[in-house]
Amino acid sequence: MASGERVYLRSTLSRALYDRIKRDEELKTFDKSQWYRVDMTQVNPEHSALFLPLSADSQTEEFLAQCHEKSDWLFTQLWHTLVKSILTLFMTQTSVNGLLRRGSMFVFSREQFVRLLGVSSSWRADRLLDLGAGDGRVTEVMAGHFDGVSATEVSATMQNILRDKGYSVLDVATWHESETLYDVVTCLNVLDRCDRPLTLLRQMRRVLLPDGLLVVALVLPLSPYVEHGENRNHRPVEEMSPGGSTFSGQISGVIDSVFRPAGLEVSDGAEEGSDRLVSGGGGF
């Protein structure tokens, strides 16, 4: 078959599997450095000076290799597709992923985490709070630096996984009412998936120690979708409005119009007592 020639398949499932195989093959040869490139010409110079570029390090490559390996398990993928089509009739997508032990998230490696915080690999602190921790895959990357790790998660299935890993699971409705303050609070790919992101930012600021750090991962350009929310159209009750329509175009808008009104300031990673904001293929 000639390169680029389209294959016609009658079965919808066969076509989906074929397309997935093609995408996986393209990803294996893709120039991953493109994931980390940012057009700084659209970013306020005050903000672009704080950008910390990252790259696909060994742990990132290891995670991708595991993903490729699992994608090659054809019969496992078929089984997951069948089970998922049934379970999503009465379970959320997140809970189904937890039940099937799939859909783990990768945000940063251990080395990238300490670089973003501007600390050494031997740095330790008392308390970490990871909001919307999912199955705890990313929590594990950070946990070794803290004496105590707490987490929140809406999905009951994911909560059980977090408890099995030894983390303290807090109530999603009342975690911010506690007198406990944290050295680091992380909110990774959650703001654009929750009903009240602006309220959440203020709550996170409130539970930080005076010299604490807040780490936020946020997909730009924004495309909010709330799995558990008040609106039937899955739109959030509170809207973040950074302006712009591209990743680079929204960076300054998020900092000035979303984070700063919540009492957050951007850190360059070396200054203590500021809040670290993480976005895209690098850190702010």
mmCIF file of C-alpha atoms in Angstrom:
data_model
loop_
_atom_site.group_PDB
_atom_site.id
_atom_site.type_symbol
_atom_site.label_atom_id
_atom_site.label_comp_id
_atom_site.label_asym_id
_atom_site.label_seq_id
_atom_site.Cartn_x
_atom_site.Cartn_y
_atom_site.Cartn_z
ATOM 1 C CA MET A 1 0.000 0.000 0.000
ATOM 2 C CA ALA A 2 1.439 3.372 -0.998
ATOM 3 C CA SER A 3 2.294 5.927 1.679
ATOM 4 C CA GLY A 4 -0.661 8.205 2.431
ATOM 5 C CA GLU A 5 -3.142 5.855 0.751
ATOM 6 C CA ARG A 6 -6.390 5.717 2.725
ATOM 7 C CA VAL A 7 -7.662 2.371 4.005
ATOM 8 C CA TYR A 8 -11.432 1.826 3.833
ATOM 9 C CA LEU A 9 -12.944 -0.290 6.584
ATOM 10 C CA ARG A 10 -16.626 -1.111 6.978
ATOM 11 C CA SER A 11 -16.589 -1.726 10.720
ATOM 12 C CA THR A 12 -16.702 1.408 12.873
ATOM 13 C CA LEU A 13 -14.636 -0.329 15.558
ATOM 14 C CA SER A 14 -12.058 -1.532 13.015
ATOM 15 C CA ARG A 15 -11.773 1.964 11.597
ATOM 16 C CA ALA A 16 -11.317 3.467 15.080
ATOM 17 C CA LEU A 17 -8.608 0.944 15.944
ATOM 18 C CA TYR A 18 -6.834 1.514 12.635
ATOM 19 C CA ASP A 19 -6.900 5.301 13.099
ATOM 20 C CA ARG A 20 -5.542 4.889 16.607
ATOM 21 C CA ILE A 21 -2.658 2.727 15.391
ATOM 22 C CA LYS A 22 -1.826 5.347 12.761
ATOM 23 C CA ARG A 23 -1.838 8.133 15.367
ATOM 24 C CA ASP A 24 0.388 6.098 17.687
ATOM 25 C CA GLU A 25 2.897 5.503 14.901
ATOM 26 C CA GLU A 26 2.947 9.216 14.050
ATOM 27 C CA LEU A 27 3.508 10.107 17.710
ATOM 28 C CA LYS A 28 6.525 7.800 17.981
ATOM 29 C CA THR A 29 8.352 9.813 15.309
ATOM 30 C CA PHE A 30 6.971 13.227 16.295
ATOM 31 C CA ASP A 31 9.437 15.971 17.261
ATOM 32 C CA LYS A 32 8.530 16.283 20.948
ATOM 33 C CA SER A 33 10.451 19.528 21.337
ATOM 34 C CA GLN A 34 7.481 21.216 19.623
ATOM 35 C CA TRP A 35 5.398 20.526 22.733
ATOM 36 C CA TYR A 36 7.641 22.879 24.692
ATOM 37 C CA ARG A 37 7.897 25.787 22.262
ATOM 38 C CA VAL A 38 6.123 29.008 23.186
ATOM 39 C CA ASP A 39 5.762 32.126 21.036
ATOM 40 C CA MET A 40 6.911 34.736 23.533
ATOM 41 C CA THR A 41 6.193 37.649 21.182
ATOM 42 C CA GLN A 42 2.556 37.542 22.312
ATOM 43 C CA VAL A 43 3.454 37.512 26.016
ATOM 44 C CA ASN A 44 3.959 40.539 28.256
ATOM 45 C CA PRO A 45 7.768 40.946 28.682
ATOM 46 C CA GLU A 46 7.221 41.098 32.447
ATOM 47 C CA HIS A 47 5.827 37.573 32.262
ATOM 48 C CA SER A 48 8.030 36.095 29.535
ATOM 49 C CA ALA A 49 11.118 36.880 31.627
ATOM 50 C CA LEU A 50 9.814 34.434 34.239
ATOM 51 C CA PHE A 51 9.287 31.541 31.839
ATOM 52 C CA LEU A 52 11.178 28.357 32.725
ATOM 53 C CA PRO A 53 11.513 26.175 29.593
ATOM 54 C CA LEU A 54 11.337 22.427 30.067
ATOM 55 C CA SER A 55 11.949 19.449 27.779
ATOM 56 C CA ALA A 56 11.080 15.773 27.441
ATOM 57 C CA ASP A 57 13.451 14.298 30.021
ATOM 58 C CA SER A 58 14.041 10.608 30.809
ATOM 59 C CA GLN A 59 10.949 10.238 33.015
ATOM 60 C CA THR A 60 8.797 11.886 30.358
ATOM 61 C CA GLU A 61 10.134 9.484 27.729
ATOM 62 C CA GLU A 62 9.559 6.550 30.101
ATOM 63 C CA PHE A 63 5.914 7.555 30.552
ATOM 64 C CA LEU A 64 5.440 7.858 26.784
ATOM 65 C CA ALA A 65 7.045 4.452 26.241
ATOM 66 C CA GLN A 66 4.583 2.907 28.710
ATOM 67 C CA CYS A 67 1.706 4.560 26.852
ATOM 68 C CA HIS A 68 2.940 3.171 23.523
ATOM 69 C CA GLU A 69 3.299 -0.294 25.046
ATOM 70 C CA LYS A 70 -0.251 -0.288 26.402
ATOM 71 C CA SER A 71 -1.589 0.988 23.078
ATOM 72 C CA ASP A 72 -0.107 -2.107 21.441
ATOM 73 C CA TRP A 73 -2.150 -4.409 23.688
ATOM 74 C CA LEU A 74 -4.897 -4.864 21.100
ATOM 75 C CA PHE A 75 -7.161 -7.227 23.031
ATOM 76 C CA THR A 76 -6.844 -5.155 26.210
ATOM 77 C CA GLN A 77 -7.869 -2.073 24.245
ATOM 78 C CA LEU A 78 -10.843 -3.947 22.779
ATOM 79 C CA TRP A 79 -11.900 -5.087 26.252
ATOM 80 C CA HIS A 80 -11.576 -1.564 27.672
ATOM 81 C CA THR A 81 -13.613 -0.141 24.792
ATOM 82 C CA LEU A 82 -16.415 -2.637 25.407
ATOM 83 C CA VAL A 83 -16.447 -2.215 29.194
ATOM 84 C CA LYS A 84 -16.217 1.565 28.929
ATOM 85 C CA SER A 85 -19.257 1.716 26.623
ATOM 86 C CA ILE A 86 -21.287 -0.105 29.282
ATOM 87 C CA LEU A 87 -19.959 1.524 32.461
ATOM 88 C CA THR A 88 -20.321 5.097 31.204
ATOM 89 C CA LEU A 89 -24.084 4.544 31.171
ATOM 90 C CA PHE A 90 -24.095 4.855 34.967
ATOM 91 C CA MET A 91 -20.563 5.978 35.936
ATOM 92 C CA THR A 92 -18.525 9.077 35.154
ATOM 93 C CA GLN A 93 -15.610 8.930 32.741
ATOM 94 C CA THR A 94 -13.179 9.545 35.613
ATOM 95 C CA SER A 95 -14.542 6.677 37.703
ATOM 96 C CA VAL A 96 -14.454 4.309 34.724
ATOM 97 C CA ASN A 97 -10.805 5.181 34.114
ATOM 98 C CA GLY A 98 -10.052 4.496 37.767
ATOM 99 C CA LEU A 99 -11.842 1.155 37.692
ATOM 100 C CA LEU A 100 -9.927 0.102 34.569
ATOM 101 C CA ARG A 101 -6.643 1.541 35.896
ATOM 102 C CA ARG A 102 -6.237 3.696 32.820
ATOM 103 C CA GLY A 103 -6.064 7.396 32.000
ATOM 104 C CA SER A 104 -3.182 8.250 34.351
ATOM 105 C CA MET A 105 -1.944 11.819 33.994
ATOM 106 C CA PHE A 106 1.612 13.053 33.483
ATOM 107 C CA VAL A 107 2.284 16.725 34.195
ATOM 108 C CA PHE A 108 5.945 16.823 35.174
ATOM 109 C CA SER A 109 8.793 14.554 36.216
ATOM 110 C CA ARG A 110 10.477 14.626 39.636
ATOM 111 C CA GLU A 111 13.353 16.661 38.236
ATOM 112 C CA GLN A 112 10.976 19.121 36.578
ATOM 113 C CA PHE A 113 8.968 19.470 39.802
ATOM 114 C CA VAL A 114 11.948 20.617 41.874
ATOM 115 C CA ARG A 115 13.053 22.936 39.056
ATOM 116 C CA LEU A 116 9.641 24.571 39.005
ATOM 117 C CA LEU A 117 9.800 25.103 42.759
ATOM 118 C CA GLY A 118 13.375 26.363 42.576
ATOM 119 C CA VAL A 119 14.597 23.872 45.186
ATOM 120 C CA SER A 120 17.178 21.086 45.355
ATOM 121 C CA SER A 121 16.430 17.395 44.843
ATOM 122 C CA SER A 122 16.944 16.823 48.591
ATOM 123 C CA TRP A 123 14.449 19.535 49.615
ATOM 124 C CA ARG A 124 11.750 18.511 52.085
ATOM 125 C CA ALA A 125 8.714 20.189 53.631
ATOM 126 C CA ASP A 126 5.900 19.271 56.014
ATOM 127 C CA ARG A 127 2.653 19.235 54.057
ATOM 128 C CA LEU A 128 1.430 18.858 50.472
ATOM 129 C CA LEU A 129 -2.188 19.206 49.333
ATOM 130 C CA ASP A 130 -2.969 17.884 45.843
ATOM 131 C CA LEU A 131 -6.418 18.968 44.655
ATOM 132 C CA GLY A 132 -8.189 16.773 42.105
ATOM 133 C CA ALA A 133 -5.464 14.157 42.439
ATOM 134 C CA GLY A 134 -7.117 11.508 40.259
ATOM 135 C CA ASP A 135 -5.377 8.156 40.701
ATOM 136 C CA GLY A 136 -2.392 9.783 42.424
ATOM 137 C CA ARG A 137 0.092 9.217 39.592
ATOM 138 C CA VAL A 138 1.327 12.823 39.748
ATOM 139 C CA THR A 139 0.978 12.906 43.541
ATOM 140 C CA GLU A 140 3.562 10.114 43.679
ATOM 141 C CA VAL A 141 6.031 12.305 41.787
ATOM 142 C CA MET A 142 5.818 14.957 44.530
ATOM 143 C CA ALA A 143 5.101 12.905 47.665
ATOM 144 C CA GLY A 144 8.718 12.007 48.462
ATOM 145 C CA HIS A 145 9.467 15.631 49.346
ATOM 146 C CA PHE A 146 6.806 15.874 52.078
ATOM 147 C CA ASP A 147 6.199 14.381 55.522
ATOM 148 C CA GLY A 148 2.435 14.399 54.993
ATOM 149 C CA VAL A 149 0.357 14.248 51.805
ATOM 150 C CA SER A 150 -3.343 15.093 51.541
ATOM 151 C CA ALA A 151 -5.516 14.989 48.439
ATOM 152 C CA THR A 152 -9.028 15.662 47.208
ATOM 153 C CA GLU A 153 -10.930 13.869 44.453
ATOM 154 C CA VAL A 154 -14.597 13.817 43.428
ATOM 155 C CA SER A 155 -14.630 10.241 42.092
ATOM 156 C CA ALA A 156 -15.211 7.635 44.826
ATOM 157 C CA THR A 157 -13.246 5.090 42.776
ATOM 158 C CA MET A 158 -10.239 7.403 42.613
ATOM 159 C CA GLN A 159 -10.581 8.175 46.335
ATOM 160 C CA ASN A 160 -10.135 4.486 47.128
ATOM 161 C CA ILE A 161 -7.026 4.333 44.941
ATOM 162 C CA LEU A 162 -5.566 7.358 46.743
ATOM 163 C CA ARG A 163 -6.228 5.809 50.158
ATOM 164 C CA ASP A 164 -4.588 2.567 49.039
ATOM 165 C CA LYS A 165 -1.475 4.615 48.232
ATOM 166 C CA GLY A 166 -1.421 5.995 51.771
ATOM 167 C CA TYR A 167 -2.671 9.525 51.142
ATOM 168 C CA SER A 168 -5.132 11.344 53.396
ATOM 169 C CA VAL A 169 -8.273 12.010 51.326
ATOM 170 C CA LEU A 170 -10.102 15.198 52.337
ATOM 171 C CA ASP A 171 -13.746 16.048 51.712
ATOM 172 C CA VAL A 172 -14.090 17.990 48.448
ATOM 173 C CA ALA A 173 -16.659 20.338 49.998
ATOM 174 C CA THR A 174 -14.905 21.199 53.273
ATOM 175 C CA TRP A 175 -11.111 20.836 52.784
ATOM 176 C CA HIS A 176 -10.624 24.620 52.783
ATOM 177 C CA GLU A 177 -12.393 25.051 56.146
ATOM 178 C CA SER A 178 -9.627 23.275 58.078
ATOM 179 C CA GLU A 179 -7.074 25.210 60.141
ATOM 180 C CA THR A 180 -4.283 23.172 58.525
ATOM 181 C CA LEU A 181 -1.918 25.186 56.323
ATOM 182 C CA TYR A 182 0.273 23.691 53.595
ATOM 183 C CA ASP A 183 3.779 24.294 52.302
ATOM 184 C CA VAL A 184 2.684 23.437 48.766
ATOM 185 C CA VAL A 185 -0.765 23.212 47.192
ATOM 186 C CA THR A 186 -1.085 21.760 43.701
ATOM 187 C CA CYS A 187 -3.999 22.152 41.312
ATOM 188 C CA LEU A 188 -3.117 20.263 38.146
ATOM 189 C CA ASN A 189 -5.539 20.381 35.205
ATOM 190 C CA VAL A 190 -8.442 21.112 37.558
ATOM 191 C CA LEU A 191 -9.311 24.812 37.157
ATOM 192 C CA ASP A 192 -10.829 24.324 33.710
ATOM 193 C CA ARG A 193 -12.752 21.280 34.938
ATOM 194 C CA CYS A 194 -14.472 22.747 38.025
ATOM 195 C CA ASP A 195 -17.629 24.810 38.494
ATOM 196 C CA ARG A 196 -16.095 27.688 40.450
ATOM 197 C CA PRO A 197 -12.418 28.125 39.507
ATOM 198 C CA LEU A 198 -12.200 31.684 40.856
ATOM 199 C CA THR A 199 -13.510 30.582 44.241
ATOM 200 C CA LEU A 200 -11.115 27.630 44.197
ATOM 201 C CA LEU A 201 -8.132 29.940 43.656
ATOM 202 C CA ARG A 202 -9.070 32.036 46.684
ATOM 203 C CA GLN A 203 -9.575 28.906 48.780
ATOM 204 C CA MET A 204 -6.156 27.554 47.816
ATOM 205 C CA ARG A 205 -4.499 30.866 48.674
ATOM 206 C CA ARG A 206 -6.186 30.764 52.074
ATOM 207 C CA VAL A 207 -4.715 27.367 53.068
ATOM 208 C CA LEU A 208 -1.133 28.217 52.055
ATOM 209 C CA LEU A 209 1.519 29.047 54.618
ATOM 210 C CA PRO A 210 2.845 32.633 54.343
ATOM 211 C CA ASP A 211 5.872 31.328 52.413
ATOM 212 C CA GLY A 212 3.918 28.552 50.689
ATOM 213 C CA LEU A 213 3.850 27.762 46.993
ATOM 214 C CA LEU A 214 0.893 27.129 44.709
ATOM 215 C CA VAL A 215 1.523 25.037 41.594
ATOM 216 C CA VAL A 216 -1.144 25.286 38.893
ATOM 217 C CA ALA A 217 -1.268 23.375 35.613
ATOM 218 C CA LEU A 218 -3.776 24.817 33.176
ATOM 219 C CA VAL A 219 -4.455 23.944 29.541
ATOM 220 C CA LEU A 220 -4.428 26.996 27.259
ATOM 221 C CA PRO A 221 -6.261 28.179 25.272
ATOM 222 C CA LEU A 222 -9.050 27.610 27.759
ATOM 223 C CA SER A 223 -11.771 25.109 26.908
ATOM 224 C CA PRO A 224 -13.625 24.483 30.188
ATOM 225 C CA TYR A 225 -15.675 21.324 30.673
ATOM 226 C CA VAL A 226 -17.268 20.428 34.019
ATOM 227 C CA GLU A 227 -18.031 16.738 34.510
ATOM 228 C CA HIS A 228 -19.767 17.323 37.867
ATOM 229 C CA GLY A 229 -21.508 20.706 37.756
ATOM 230 C CA GLU A 230 -24.692 22.701 38.119
ATOM 231 C CA ASN A 231 -25.109 23.493 34.430
ATOM 232 C CA ARG A 232 -26.377 20.782 32.118
ATOM 233 C CA ASN A 233 -24.267 22.126 29.275
ATOM 234 C CA HIS A 234 -21.105 21.318 31.299
ATOM 235 C CA ARG A 235 -20.112 24.996 31.431
ATOM 236 C CA PRO A 236 -18.720 26.351 34.722
ATOM 237 C CA VAL A 237 -20.747 28.667 36.939
ATOM 238 C CA GLU A 238 -17.727 30.996 37.210
ATOM 239 C CA GLU A 239 -15.969 31.918 33.983
ATOM 240 C CA MET A 240 -12.254 32.650 33.664
ATOM 241 C CA SER A 241 -11.807 35.356 31.025
ATOM 242 C CA PRO A 242 -8.154 35.752 30.036
ATOM 243 C CA GLY A 243 -8.873 37.127 26.557
ATOM 244 C CA GLY A 244 -6.917 36.006 23.505
ATOM 245 C CA SER A 245 -7.474 32.812 21.565
ATOM 246 C CA THR A 246 -4.065 31.104 21.581
ATOM 247 C CA PHE A 247 -1.802 29.572 24.216
ATOM 248 C CA SER A 248 0.676 32.453 24.093
ATOM 249 C CA GLY A 249 -2.077 35.043 23.827
ATOM 250 C CA GLN A 250 -3.787 33.867 27.016
ATOM 251 C CA ILE A 251 -0.742 33.569 29.299
ATOM 252 C CA SER A 252 -0.657 37.234 30.329
ATOM 253 C CA GLY A 253 -4.450 37.346 30.531
ATOM 254 C CA VAL A 254 -4.549 34.416 32.948
ATOM 255 C CA ILE A 255 -1.890 35.991 35.160
ATOM 256 C CA ASP A 256 -3.396 39.509 35.202
ATOM 257 C CA SER A 257 -7.128 38.722 35.054
ATOM 258 C CA VAL A 258 -7.390 35.395 36.877
ATOM 259 C CA PHE A 259 -4.471 34.777 39.236
ATOM 260 C CA ARG A 260 -3.607 38.259 40.501
ATOM 261 C CA PRO A 261 -7.194 39.121 41.531
ATOM 262 C CA ALA A 262 -7.034 35.970 43.687
ATOM 263 C CA GLY A 263 -3.950 37.316 45.501
ATOM 264 C CA LEU A 264 -1.379 35.297 43.554
ATOM 265 C CA GLU A 265 1.907 36.513 42.124
ATOM 266 C CA VAL A 266 4.238 34.803 39.682
ATOM 267 C CA SER A 267 7.591 33.538 40.967
ATOM 268 C CA ASP A 268 10.793 33.061 39.005
ATOM 269 C CA GLY A 269 11.452 29.864 40.954
ATOM 270 C CA ALA A 270 14.260 31.294 43.066
ATOM 271 C CA GLU A 271 12.317 33.780 45.162
ATOM 272 C CA GLU A 272 10.710 32.413 48.305
ATOM 273 C CA GLY A 273 7.287 33.525 49.479
ATOM 274 C CA SER A 274 5.696 33.772 46.039
ATOM 275 C CA ASP A 275 3.314 31.502 44.187
ATOM 276 C CA ARG A 276 4.490 29.337 41.332
ATOM 277 C CA LEU A 277 2.220 29.156 38.313
ATOM 278 C CA VAL A 278 2.730 26.302 35.868
ATOM 279 C CA SER A 279 1.437 26.395 32.317
ATOM 280 C CA GLY A 280 2.088 24.567 29.067
ATOM 281 C CA GLY A 281 5.483 23.059 28.277
ATOM 282 C CA GLY A 282 7.293 25.142 30.831
ATOM 283 C CA GLY A 283 6.781 26.942 34.072
ATOM 284 C CA PHE A 284 5.867 30.449 35.161
#
